[in-house]
PDB file of C-alpha atoms in Angstrom:
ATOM      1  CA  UNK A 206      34.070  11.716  -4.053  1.00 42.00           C
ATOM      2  CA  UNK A 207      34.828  15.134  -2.688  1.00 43.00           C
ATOM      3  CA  UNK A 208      33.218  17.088  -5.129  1.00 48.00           C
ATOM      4  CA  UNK A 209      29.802  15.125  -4.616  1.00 51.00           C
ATOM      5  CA  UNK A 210      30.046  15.907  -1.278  1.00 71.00           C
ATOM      6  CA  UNK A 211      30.440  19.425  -1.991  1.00 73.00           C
ATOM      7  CA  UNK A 212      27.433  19.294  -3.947  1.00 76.00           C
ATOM      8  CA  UNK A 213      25.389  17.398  -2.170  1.00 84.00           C
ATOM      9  CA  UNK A 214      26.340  20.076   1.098  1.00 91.00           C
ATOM     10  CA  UNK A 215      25.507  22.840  -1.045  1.00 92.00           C
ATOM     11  CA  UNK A 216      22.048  20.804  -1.618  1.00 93.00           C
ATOM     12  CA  UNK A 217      21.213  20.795   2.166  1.00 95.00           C
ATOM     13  CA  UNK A 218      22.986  24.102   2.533  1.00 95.00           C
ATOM     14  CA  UNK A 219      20.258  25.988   0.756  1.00 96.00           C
ATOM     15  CA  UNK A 220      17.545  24.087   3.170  1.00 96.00           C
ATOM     16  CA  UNK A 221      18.651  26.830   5.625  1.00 96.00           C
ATOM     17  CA  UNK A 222      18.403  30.073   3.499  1.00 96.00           C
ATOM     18  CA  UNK A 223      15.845  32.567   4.962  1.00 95.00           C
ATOM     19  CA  UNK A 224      14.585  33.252   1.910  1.00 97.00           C
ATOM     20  CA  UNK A 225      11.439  31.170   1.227  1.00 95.00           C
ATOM     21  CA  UNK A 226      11.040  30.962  -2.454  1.00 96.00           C
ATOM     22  CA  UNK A 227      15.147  30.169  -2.315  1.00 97.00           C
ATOM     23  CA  UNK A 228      14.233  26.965   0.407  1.00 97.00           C
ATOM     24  CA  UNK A 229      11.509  25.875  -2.226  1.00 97.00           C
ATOM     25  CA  UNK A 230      13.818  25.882  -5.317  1.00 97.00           C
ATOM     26  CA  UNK A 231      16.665  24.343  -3.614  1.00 97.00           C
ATOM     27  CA  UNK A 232      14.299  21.282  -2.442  1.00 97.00           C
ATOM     28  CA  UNK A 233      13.053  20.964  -5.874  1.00 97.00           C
ATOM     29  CA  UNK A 234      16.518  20.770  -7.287  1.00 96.00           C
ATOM     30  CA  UNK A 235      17.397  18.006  -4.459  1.00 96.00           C
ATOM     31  CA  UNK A 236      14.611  16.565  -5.627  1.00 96.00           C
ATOM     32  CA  UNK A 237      15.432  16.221  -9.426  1.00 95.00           C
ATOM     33  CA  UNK A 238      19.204  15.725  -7.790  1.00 93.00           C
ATOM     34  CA  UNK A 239      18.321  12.379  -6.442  1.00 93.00           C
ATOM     35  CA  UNK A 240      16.201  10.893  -9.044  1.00 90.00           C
ATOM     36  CA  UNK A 241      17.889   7.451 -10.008  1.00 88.00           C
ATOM     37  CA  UNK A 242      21.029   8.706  -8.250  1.00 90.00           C
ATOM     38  CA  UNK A 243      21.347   6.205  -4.768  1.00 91.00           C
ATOM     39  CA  UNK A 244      24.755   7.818  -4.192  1.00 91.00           C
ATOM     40  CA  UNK A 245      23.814  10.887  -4.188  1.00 92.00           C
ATOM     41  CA  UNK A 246      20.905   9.863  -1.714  1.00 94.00           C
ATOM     42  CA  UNK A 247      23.003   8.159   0.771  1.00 92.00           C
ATOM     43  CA  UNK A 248      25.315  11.300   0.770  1.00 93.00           C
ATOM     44  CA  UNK A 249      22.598  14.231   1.664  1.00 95.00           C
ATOM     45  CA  UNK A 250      21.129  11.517   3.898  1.00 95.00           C
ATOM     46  CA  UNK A 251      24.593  11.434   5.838  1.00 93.00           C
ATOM     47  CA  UNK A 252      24.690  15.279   5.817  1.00 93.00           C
ATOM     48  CA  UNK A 253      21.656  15.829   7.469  1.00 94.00           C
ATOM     49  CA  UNK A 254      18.956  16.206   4.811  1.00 96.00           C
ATOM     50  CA  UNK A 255      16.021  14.278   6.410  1.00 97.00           C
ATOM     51  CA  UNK A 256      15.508  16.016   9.658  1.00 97.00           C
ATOM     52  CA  UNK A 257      15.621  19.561   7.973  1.00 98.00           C
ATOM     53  CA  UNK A 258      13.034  18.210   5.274  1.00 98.00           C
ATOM     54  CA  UNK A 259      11.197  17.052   7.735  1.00 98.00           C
ATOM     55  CA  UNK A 260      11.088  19.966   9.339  1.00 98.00           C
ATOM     56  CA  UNK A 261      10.009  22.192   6.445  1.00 98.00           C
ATOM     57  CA  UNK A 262       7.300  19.779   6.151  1.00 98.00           C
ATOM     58  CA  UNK A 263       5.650  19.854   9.531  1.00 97.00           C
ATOM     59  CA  UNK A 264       5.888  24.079   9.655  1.00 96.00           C
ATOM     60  CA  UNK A 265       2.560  25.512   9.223  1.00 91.00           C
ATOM     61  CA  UNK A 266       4.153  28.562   7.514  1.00 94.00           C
ATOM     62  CA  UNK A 267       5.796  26.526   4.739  1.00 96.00           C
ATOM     63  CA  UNK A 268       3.684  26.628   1.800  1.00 97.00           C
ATOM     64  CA  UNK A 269       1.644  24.031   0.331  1.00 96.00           C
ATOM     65  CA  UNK A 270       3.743  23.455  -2.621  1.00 97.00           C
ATOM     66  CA  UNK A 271       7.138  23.503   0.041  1.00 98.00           C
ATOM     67  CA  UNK A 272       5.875  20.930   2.346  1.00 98.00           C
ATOM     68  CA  UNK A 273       4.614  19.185  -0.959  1.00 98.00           C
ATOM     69  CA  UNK A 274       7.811  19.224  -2.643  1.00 98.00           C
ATOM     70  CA  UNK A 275       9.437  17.909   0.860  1.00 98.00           C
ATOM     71  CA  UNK A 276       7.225  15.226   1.136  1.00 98.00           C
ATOM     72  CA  UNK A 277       8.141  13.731  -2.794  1.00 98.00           C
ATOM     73  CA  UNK A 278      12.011  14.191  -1.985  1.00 98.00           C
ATOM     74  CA  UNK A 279      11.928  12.174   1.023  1.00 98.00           C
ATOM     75  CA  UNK A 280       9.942   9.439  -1.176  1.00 97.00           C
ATOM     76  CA  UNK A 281      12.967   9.302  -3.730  1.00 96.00           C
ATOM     77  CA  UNK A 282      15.631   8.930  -0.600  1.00 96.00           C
ATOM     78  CA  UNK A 283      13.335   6.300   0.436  1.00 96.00           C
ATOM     79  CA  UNK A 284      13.332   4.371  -2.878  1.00 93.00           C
ATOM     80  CA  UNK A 285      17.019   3.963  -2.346  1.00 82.00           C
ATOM     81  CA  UNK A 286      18.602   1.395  -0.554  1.00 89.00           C
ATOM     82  CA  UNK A 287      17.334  -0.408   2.373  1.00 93.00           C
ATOM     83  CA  UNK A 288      19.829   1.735   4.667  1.00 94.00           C
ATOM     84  CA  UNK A 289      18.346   4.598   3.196  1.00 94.00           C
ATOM     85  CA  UNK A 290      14.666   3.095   4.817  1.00 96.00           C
ATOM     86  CA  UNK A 291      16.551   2.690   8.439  1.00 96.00           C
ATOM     87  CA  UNK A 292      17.827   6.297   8.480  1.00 96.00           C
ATOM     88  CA  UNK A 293      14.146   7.641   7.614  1.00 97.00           C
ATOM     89  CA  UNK A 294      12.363   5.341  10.099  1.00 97.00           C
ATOM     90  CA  UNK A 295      14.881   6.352  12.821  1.00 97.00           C
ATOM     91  CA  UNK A 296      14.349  10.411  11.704  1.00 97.00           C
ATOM     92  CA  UNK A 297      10.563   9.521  12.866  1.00 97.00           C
ATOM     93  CA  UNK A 298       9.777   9.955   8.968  1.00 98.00           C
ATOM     94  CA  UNK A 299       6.199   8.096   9.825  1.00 98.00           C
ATOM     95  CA  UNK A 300       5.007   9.776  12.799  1.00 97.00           C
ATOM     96  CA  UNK A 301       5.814  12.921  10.602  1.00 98.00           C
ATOM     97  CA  UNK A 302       4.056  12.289   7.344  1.00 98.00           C
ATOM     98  CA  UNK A 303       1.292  10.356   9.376  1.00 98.00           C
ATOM     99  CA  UNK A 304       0.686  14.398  10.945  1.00 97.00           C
ATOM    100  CA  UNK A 305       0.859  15.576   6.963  1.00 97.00           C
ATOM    101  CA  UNK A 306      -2.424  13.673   6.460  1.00 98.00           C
ATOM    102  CA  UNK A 307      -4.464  15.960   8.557  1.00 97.00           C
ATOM    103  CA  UNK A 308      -3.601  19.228   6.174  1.00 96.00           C
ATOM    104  CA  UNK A 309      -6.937  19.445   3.950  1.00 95.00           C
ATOM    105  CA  UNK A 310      -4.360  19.593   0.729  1.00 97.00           C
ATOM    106  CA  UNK A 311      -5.226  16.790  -1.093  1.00 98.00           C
ATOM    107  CA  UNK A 312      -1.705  16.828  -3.368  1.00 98.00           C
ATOM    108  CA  UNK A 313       0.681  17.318   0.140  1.00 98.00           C
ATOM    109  CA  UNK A 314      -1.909  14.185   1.698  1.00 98.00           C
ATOM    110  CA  UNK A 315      -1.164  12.276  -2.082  1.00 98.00           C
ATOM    111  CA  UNK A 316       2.520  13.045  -2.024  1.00 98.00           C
ATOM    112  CA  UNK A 317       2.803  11.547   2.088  1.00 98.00           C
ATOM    113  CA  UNK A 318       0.671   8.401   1.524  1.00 98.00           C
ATOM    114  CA  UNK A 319       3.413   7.954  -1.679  1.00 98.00           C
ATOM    115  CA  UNK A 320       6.159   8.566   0.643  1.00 98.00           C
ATOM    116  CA  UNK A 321       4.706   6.105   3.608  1.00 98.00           C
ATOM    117  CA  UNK A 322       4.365   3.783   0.653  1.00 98.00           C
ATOM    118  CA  UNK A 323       7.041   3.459  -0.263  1.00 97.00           C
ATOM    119  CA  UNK A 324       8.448   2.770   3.681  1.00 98.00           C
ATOM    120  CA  UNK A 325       5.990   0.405   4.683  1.00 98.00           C
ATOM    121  CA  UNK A 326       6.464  -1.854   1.402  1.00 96.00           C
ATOM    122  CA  UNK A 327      10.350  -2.301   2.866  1.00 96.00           C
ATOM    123  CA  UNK A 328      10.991  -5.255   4.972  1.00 95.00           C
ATOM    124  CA  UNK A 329      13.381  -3.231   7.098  1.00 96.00           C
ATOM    125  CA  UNK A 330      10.276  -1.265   8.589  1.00 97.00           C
ATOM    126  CA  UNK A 331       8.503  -2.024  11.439  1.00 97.00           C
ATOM    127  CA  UNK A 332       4.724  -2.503  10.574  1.00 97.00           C
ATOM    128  CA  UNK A 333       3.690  -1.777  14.079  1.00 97.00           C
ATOM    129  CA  UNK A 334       4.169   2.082  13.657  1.00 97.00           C
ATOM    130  CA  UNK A 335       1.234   2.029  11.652  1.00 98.00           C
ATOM    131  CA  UNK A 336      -0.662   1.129  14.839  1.00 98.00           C
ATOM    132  CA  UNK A 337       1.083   2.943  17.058  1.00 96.00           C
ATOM    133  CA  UNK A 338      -1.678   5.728  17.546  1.00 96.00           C
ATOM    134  CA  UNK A 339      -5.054   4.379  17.524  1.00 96.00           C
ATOM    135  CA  UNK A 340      -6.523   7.795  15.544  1.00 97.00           C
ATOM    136  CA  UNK A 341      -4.355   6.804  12.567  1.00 98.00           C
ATOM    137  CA  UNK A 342      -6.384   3.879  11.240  1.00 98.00           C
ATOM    138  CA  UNK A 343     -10.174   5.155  10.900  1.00 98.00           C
ATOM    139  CA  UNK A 344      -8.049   8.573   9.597  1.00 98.00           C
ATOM    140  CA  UNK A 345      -6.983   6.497   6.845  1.00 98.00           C
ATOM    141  CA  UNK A 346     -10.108   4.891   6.427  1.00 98.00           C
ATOM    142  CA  UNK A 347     -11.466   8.203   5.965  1.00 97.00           C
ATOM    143  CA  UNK A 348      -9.437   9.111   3.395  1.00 98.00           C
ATOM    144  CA  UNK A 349     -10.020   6.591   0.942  1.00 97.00           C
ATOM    145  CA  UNK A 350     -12.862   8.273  -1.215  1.00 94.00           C
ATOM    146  CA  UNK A 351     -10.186  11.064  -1.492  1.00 97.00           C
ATOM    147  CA  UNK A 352      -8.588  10.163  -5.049  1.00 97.00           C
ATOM    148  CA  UNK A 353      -7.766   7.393  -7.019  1.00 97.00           C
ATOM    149  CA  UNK A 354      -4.417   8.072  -5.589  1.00 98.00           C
ATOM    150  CA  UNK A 355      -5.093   7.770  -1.957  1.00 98.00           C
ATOM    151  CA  UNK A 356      -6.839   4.735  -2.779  1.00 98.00           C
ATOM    152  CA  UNK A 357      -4.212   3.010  -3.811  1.00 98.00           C
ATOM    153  CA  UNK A 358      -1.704   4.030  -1.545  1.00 98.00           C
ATOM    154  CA  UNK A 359      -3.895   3.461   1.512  1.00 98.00           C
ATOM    155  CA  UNK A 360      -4.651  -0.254   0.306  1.00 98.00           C
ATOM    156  CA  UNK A 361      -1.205  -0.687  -0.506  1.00 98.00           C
ATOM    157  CA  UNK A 362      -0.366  -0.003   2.864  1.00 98.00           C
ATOM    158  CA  UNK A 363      -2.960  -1.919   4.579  1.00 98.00           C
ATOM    159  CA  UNK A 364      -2.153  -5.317   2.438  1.00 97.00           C
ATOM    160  CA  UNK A 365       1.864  -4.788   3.774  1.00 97.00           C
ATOM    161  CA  UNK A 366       1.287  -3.744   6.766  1.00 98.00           C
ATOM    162  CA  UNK A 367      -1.684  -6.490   8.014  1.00 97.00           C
ATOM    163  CA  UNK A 368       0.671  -9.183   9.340  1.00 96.00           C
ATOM    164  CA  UNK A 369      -0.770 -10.277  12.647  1.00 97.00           C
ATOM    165  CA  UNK A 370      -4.005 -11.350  14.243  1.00 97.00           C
ATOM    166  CA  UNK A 371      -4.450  -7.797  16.078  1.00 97.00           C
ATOM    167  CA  UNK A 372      -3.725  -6.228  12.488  1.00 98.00           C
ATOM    168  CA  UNK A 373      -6.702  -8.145  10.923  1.00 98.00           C
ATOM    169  CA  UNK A 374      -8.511  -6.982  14.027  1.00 97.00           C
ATOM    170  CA  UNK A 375      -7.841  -3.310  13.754  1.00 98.00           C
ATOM    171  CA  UNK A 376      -8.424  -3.103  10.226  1.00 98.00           C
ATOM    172  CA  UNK A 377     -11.862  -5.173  10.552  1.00 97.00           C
ATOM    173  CA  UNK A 378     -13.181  -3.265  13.712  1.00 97.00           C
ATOM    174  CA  UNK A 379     -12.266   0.412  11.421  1.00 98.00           C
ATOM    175  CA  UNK A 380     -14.670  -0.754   8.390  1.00 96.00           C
ATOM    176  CA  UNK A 381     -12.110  -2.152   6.373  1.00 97.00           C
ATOM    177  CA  UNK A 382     -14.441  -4.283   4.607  1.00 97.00           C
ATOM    178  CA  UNK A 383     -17.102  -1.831   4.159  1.00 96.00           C
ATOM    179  CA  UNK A 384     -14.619   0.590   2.836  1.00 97.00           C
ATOM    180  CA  UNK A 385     -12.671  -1.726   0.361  1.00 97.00           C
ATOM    181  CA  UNK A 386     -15.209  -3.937  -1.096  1.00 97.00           C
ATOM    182  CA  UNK A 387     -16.600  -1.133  -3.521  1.00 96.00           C
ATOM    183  CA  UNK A 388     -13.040  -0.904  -4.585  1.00 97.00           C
ATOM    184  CA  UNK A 389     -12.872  -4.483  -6.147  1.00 97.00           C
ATOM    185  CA  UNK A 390     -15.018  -2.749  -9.528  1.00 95.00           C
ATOM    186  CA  UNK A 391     -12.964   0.470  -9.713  1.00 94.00           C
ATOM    187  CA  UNK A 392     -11.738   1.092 -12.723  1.00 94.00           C
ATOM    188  CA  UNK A 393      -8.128   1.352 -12.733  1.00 95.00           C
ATOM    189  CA  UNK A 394      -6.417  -2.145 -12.033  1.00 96.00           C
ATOM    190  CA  UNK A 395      -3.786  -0.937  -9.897  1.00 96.00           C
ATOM    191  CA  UNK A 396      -6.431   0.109  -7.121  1.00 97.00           C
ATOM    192  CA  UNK A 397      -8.670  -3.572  -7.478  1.00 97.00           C
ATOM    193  CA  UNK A 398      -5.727  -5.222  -7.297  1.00 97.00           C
ATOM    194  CA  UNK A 399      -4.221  -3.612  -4.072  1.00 97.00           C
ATOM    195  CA  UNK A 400      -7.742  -4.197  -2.528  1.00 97.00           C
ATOM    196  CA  UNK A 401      -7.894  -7.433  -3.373  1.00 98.00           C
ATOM    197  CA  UNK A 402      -4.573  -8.162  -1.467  1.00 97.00           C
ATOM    198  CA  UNK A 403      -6.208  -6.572   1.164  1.00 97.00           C
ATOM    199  CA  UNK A 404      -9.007  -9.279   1.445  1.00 97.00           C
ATOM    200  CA  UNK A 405      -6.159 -12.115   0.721  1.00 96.00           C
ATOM    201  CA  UNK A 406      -4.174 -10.696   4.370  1.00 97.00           C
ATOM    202  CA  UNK A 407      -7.657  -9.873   6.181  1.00 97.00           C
ATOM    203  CA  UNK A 408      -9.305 -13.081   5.561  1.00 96.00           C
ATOM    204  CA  UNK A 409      -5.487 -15.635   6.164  1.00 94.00           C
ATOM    205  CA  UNK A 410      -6.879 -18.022   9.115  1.00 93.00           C
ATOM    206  CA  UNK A 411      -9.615 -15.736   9.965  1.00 96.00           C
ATOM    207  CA  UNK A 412     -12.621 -16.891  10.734  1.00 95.00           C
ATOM    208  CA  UNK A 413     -14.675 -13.849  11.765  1.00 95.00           C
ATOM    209  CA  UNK A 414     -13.443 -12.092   8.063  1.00 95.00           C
ATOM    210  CA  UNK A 415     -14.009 -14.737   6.375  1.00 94.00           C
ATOM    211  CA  UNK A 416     -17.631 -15.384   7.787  1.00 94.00           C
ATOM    212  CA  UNK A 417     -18.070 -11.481   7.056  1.00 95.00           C
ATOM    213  CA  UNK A 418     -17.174 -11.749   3.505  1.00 94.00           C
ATOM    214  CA  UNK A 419     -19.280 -13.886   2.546  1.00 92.00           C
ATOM    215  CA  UNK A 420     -22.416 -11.958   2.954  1.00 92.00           C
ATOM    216  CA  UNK A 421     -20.943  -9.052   1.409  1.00 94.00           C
ATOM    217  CA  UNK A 422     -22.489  -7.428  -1.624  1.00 94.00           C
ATOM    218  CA  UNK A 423     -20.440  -5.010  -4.145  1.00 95.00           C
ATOM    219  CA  UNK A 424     -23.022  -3.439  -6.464  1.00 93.00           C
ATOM    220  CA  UNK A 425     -25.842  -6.005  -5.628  1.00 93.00           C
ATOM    221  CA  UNK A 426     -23.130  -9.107  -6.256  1.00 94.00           C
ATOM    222  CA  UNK A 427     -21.915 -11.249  -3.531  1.00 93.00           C
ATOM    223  CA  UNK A 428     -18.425 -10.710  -2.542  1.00 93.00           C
ATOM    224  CA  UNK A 429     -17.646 -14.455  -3.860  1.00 90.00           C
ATOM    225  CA  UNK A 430     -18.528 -14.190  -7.111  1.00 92.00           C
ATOM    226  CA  UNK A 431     -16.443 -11.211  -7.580  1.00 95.00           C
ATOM    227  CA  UNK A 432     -13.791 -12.949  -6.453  1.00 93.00           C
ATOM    228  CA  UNK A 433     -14.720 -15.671  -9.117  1.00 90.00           C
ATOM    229  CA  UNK A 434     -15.358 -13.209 -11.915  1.00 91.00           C
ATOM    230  CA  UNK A 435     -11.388 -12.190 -11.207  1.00 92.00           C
ATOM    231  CA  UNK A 436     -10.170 -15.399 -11.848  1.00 88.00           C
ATOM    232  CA  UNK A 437     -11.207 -15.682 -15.430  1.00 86.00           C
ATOM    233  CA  UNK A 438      -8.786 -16.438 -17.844  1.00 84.00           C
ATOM    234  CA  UNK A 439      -8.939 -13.110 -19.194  1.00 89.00           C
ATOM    235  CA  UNK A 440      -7.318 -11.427 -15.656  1.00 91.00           C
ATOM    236  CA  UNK A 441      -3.703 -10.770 -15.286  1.00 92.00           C
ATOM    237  CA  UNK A 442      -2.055 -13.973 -13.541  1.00 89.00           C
ATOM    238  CA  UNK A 443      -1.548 -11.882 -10.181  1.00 91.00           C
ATOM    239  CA  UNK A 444      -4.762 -11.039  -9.570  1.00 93.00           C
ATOM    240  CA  UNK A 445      -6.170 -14.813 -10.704  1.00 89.00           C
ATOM    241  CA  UNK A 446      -4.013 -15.936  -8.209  1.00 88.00           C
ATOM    242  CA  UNK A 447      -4.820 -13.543  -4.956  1.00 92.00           C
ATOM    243  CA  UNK A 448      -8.380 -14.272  -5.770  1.00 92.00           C
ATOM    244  CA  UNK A 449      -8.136 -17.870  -5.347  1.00 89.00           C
ATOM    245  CA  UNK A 450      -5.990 -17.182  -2.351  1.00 90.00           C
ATOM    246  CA  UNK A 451      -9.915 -15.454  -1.007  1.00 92.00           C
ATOM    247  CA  UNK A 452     -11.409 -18.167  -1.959  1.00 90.00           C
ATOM    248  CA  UNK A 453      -9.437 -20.871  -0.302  1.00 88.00           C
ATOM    249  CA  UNK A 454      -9.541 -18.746   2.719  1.00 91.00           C
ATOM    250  CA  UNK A 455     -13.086 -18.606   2.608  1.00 91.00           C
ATOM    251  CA  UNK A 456     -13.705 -21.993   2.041  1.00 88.00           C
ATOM    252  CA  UNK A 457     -11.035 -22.911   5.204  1.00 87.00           C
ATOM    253  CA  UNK A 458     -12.650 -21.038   7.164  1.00 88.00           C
ATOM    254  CA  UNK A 459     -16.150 -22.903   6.587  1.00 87.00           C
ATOM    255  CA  UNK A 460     -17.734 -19.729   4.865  1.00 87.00           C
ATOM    256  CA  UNK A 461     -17.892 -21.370   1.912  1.00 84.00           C
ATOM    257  CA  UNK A 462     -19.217 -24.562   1.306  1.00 72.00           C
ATOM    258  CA  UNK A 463     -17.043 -27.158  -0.438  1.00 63.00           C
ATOM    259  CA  UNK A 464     -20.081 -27.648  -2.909  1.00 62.00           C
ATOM    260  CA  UNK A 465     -20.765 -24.371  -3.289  1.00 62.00           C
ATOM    261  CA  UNK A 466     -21.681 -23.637  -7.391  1.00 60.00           C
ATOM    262  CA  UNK A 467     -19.221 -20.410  -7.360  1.00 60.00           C
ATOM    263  CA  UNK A 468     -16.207 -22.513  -6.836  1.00 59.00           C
ATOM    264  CA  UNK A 469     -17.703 -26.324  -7.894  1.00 53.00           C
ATOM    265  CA  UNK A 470     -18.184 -24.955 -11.708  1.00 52.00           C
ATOM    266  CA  UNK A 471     -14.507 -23.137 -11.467  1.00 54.00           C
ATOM    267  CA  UNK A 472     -13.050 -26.152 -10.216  1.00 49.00           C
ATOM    268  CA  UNK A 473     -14.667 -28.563 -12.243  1.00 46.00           C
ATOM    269  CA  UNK A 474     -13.566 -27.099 -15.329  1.00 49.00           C
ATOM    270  CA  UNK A 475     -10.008 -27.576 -14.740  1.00 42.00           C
ATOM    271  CA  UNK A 476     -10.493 -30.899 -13.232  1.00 40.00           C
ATOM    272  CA  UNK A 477     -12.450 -32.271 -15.657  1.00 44.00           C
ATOM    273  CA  UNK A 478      -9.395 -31.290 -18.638  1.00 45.00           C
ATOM    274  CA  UNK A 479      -5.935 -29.911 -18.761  1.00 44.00           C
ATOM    275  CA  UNK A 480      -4.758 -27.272 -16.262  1.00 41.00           C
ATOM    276  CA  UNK A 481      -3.828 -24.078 -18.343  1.00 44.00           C
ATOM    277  CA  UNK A 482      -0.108 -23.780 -18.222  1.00 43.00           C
ATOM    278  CA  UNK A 483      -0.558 -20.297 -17.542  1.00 42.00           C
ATOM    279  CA  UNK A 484      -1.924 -20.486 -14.253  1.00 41.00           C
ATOM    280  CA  UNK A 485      -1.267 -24.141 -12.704  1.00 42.00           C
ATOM    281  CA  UNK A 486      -1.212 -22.451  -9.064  1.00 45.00           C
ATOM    282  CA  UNK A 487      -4.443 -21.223  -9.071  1.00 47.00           C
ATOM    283  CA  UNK A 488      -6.554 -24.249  -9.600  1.00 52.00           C
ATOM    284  CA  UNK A 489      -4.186 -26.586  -7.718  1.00 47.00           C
ATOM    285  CA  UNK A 490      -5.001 -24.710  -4.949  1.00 55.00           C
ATOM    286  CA  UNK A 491      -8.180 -24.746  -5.388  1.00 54.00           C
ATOM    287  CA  UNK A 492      -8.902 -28.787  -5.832  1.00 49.00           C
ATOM    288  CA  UNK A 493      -6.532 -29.717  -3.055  1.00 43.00           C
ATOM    289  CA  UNK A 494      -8.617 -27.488  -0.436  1.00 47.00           C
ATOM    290  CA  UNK A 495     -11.541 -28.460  -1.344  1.00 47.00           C
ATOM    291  CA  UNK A 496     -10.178 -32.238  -1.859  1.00 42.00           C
ATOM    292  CA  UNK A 497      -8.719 -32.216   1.487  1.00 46.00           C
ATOM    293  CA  UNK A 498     -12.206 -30.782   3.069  1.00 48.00           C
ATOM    294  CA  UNK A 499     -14.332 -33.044   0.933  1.00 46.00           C
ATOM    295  CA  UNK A 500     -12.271 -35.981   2.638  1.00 45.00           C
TER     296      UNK A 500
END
């Protein structure tokens, strides 16, 4: 135990040096240090490795590839344990890499929206700092036609982090809609999917989303049969089932009508023969809303 302490002081240590390019290589050997190694986390965590990375990080006169290589360390100590998330919320780690994502560097912004990630996913962080400063949300917005990176990362954050009311309200009133919708026929699945989860938290027991939605067009195609179109047989489980979750939202919320030929036709096809065993959830779902409204 003593000699991983040593090594993991000698880690932080070389945070300090005054030469530059010495400060960059140490943080890039933390960083391949840590990988897959939660002891080894917790220990440069307890000796003080977060506040001086996070200080390298917010100087102006660290380079791009220092403040860079910062930001992915402080991911890996967050993808340790969930004491790992507490100590890097209480270091202010958010306010911090929510600053990052006003450099123009589009790999530093890619490398903090990984890091906040990878926070805001834990249950052990509090949502509400991503609300705390009203600039942060239509900065984020902004940021979305960046990369395919920042796309997903933004709309992974949004879907985790949307958990009240005022959320659905702030995200609404900042375009979320108008911003997200286009990304429902992007080509990589990992970014559809995370903006679909986004419409499944905006449009929970929301009227005023829901009612929005439906009007919505993504490439000249309403918003509902896109949803429909993802709950083909053919589409990975998860995303059959957050699509239905639209849809019954939708269709709670009186946007969509309970004989509406987008959902009547899905519907009817399962009730009319055997549910696939596959997907059970999705189309149970379905029938009892529209059941239960119909009656």
């Amino acid at each position: 135990m003593q000699e991983v302490t040593a090594t993991s002081r000698h880690y932080v240590d070389r945070l300090f040096d005054p030469d530059p390019q010495k400060v960059l290589q140490g943080v890039i050997d933390m960083k391949n240090a840590v990988i897959g190694n939660n002891k080894q986390k917790a220990n440069l965590i307890v000796l003080g490795a977060v506040p001086r990375l996070l200080y390298l990080l917010q100087q102006s006169s660290s380079s791009p590839e220092l403040r860079t290589e910062c930001a992915v360390v402080l991911g890996s100590l967050a993808m340790g344990t969930e004491n790992n998330i507490k100590s890097l919320v209480d270091c202010h780690i958010i306010p911090a890499l929510l600053q990052g994502l006003l450099c123009p560097d589009l790999i530093f912004i890619e490398a903090c929206l990984r890091c906040l990630r990878t926070v805001f996913i834990s249950p052990v962080t509090p949502v509400q700092l991503l609300y705390t400063d009203p600039t942060v949300i239509p900065h984020l917005m902004s940021l979305l036609s960046r990369s395919q990176r920042t796309q997903e990362y933004i709309t992974q954050i949004f879907s985790h982090c949307c958990k009240t009311p005022e959320h659905q309200t702030v995200l609404f009133s900042h375009g979320a809609i108008q911003n997200i919708a286009p990304l429902l026929i992007y080509h990589s699945y990992k970014v559809r999917m995370q903006a679909l989860k986004c419409f499944s938290v905006l449009a929970y027991e929301n009227t005023q989303v829901s009612m929005t939605l439906v009007n919505v067009l993504v490439e000249g195609e309403l918003l509902s049969q896109v949803f429909v179109r993802m709950m083909q047989r053919d589409q990975p489980i998860e995303m059959q089932l957050t699509a239905a979750k639209c849809l019954t939202y939708m269709c709670r919320a009186g946007a969509i009508r309970t004989d509406d030929s987008c959902v009547v036709l899905k519907v009817s096809k399962v009730s009319d023969g055997p549910i696939p065993r596959a997907v059970p959830l999705v189309w149970l779902q379905m029938i009892i809303v529209f059941l239960n409204k119909a009656n």
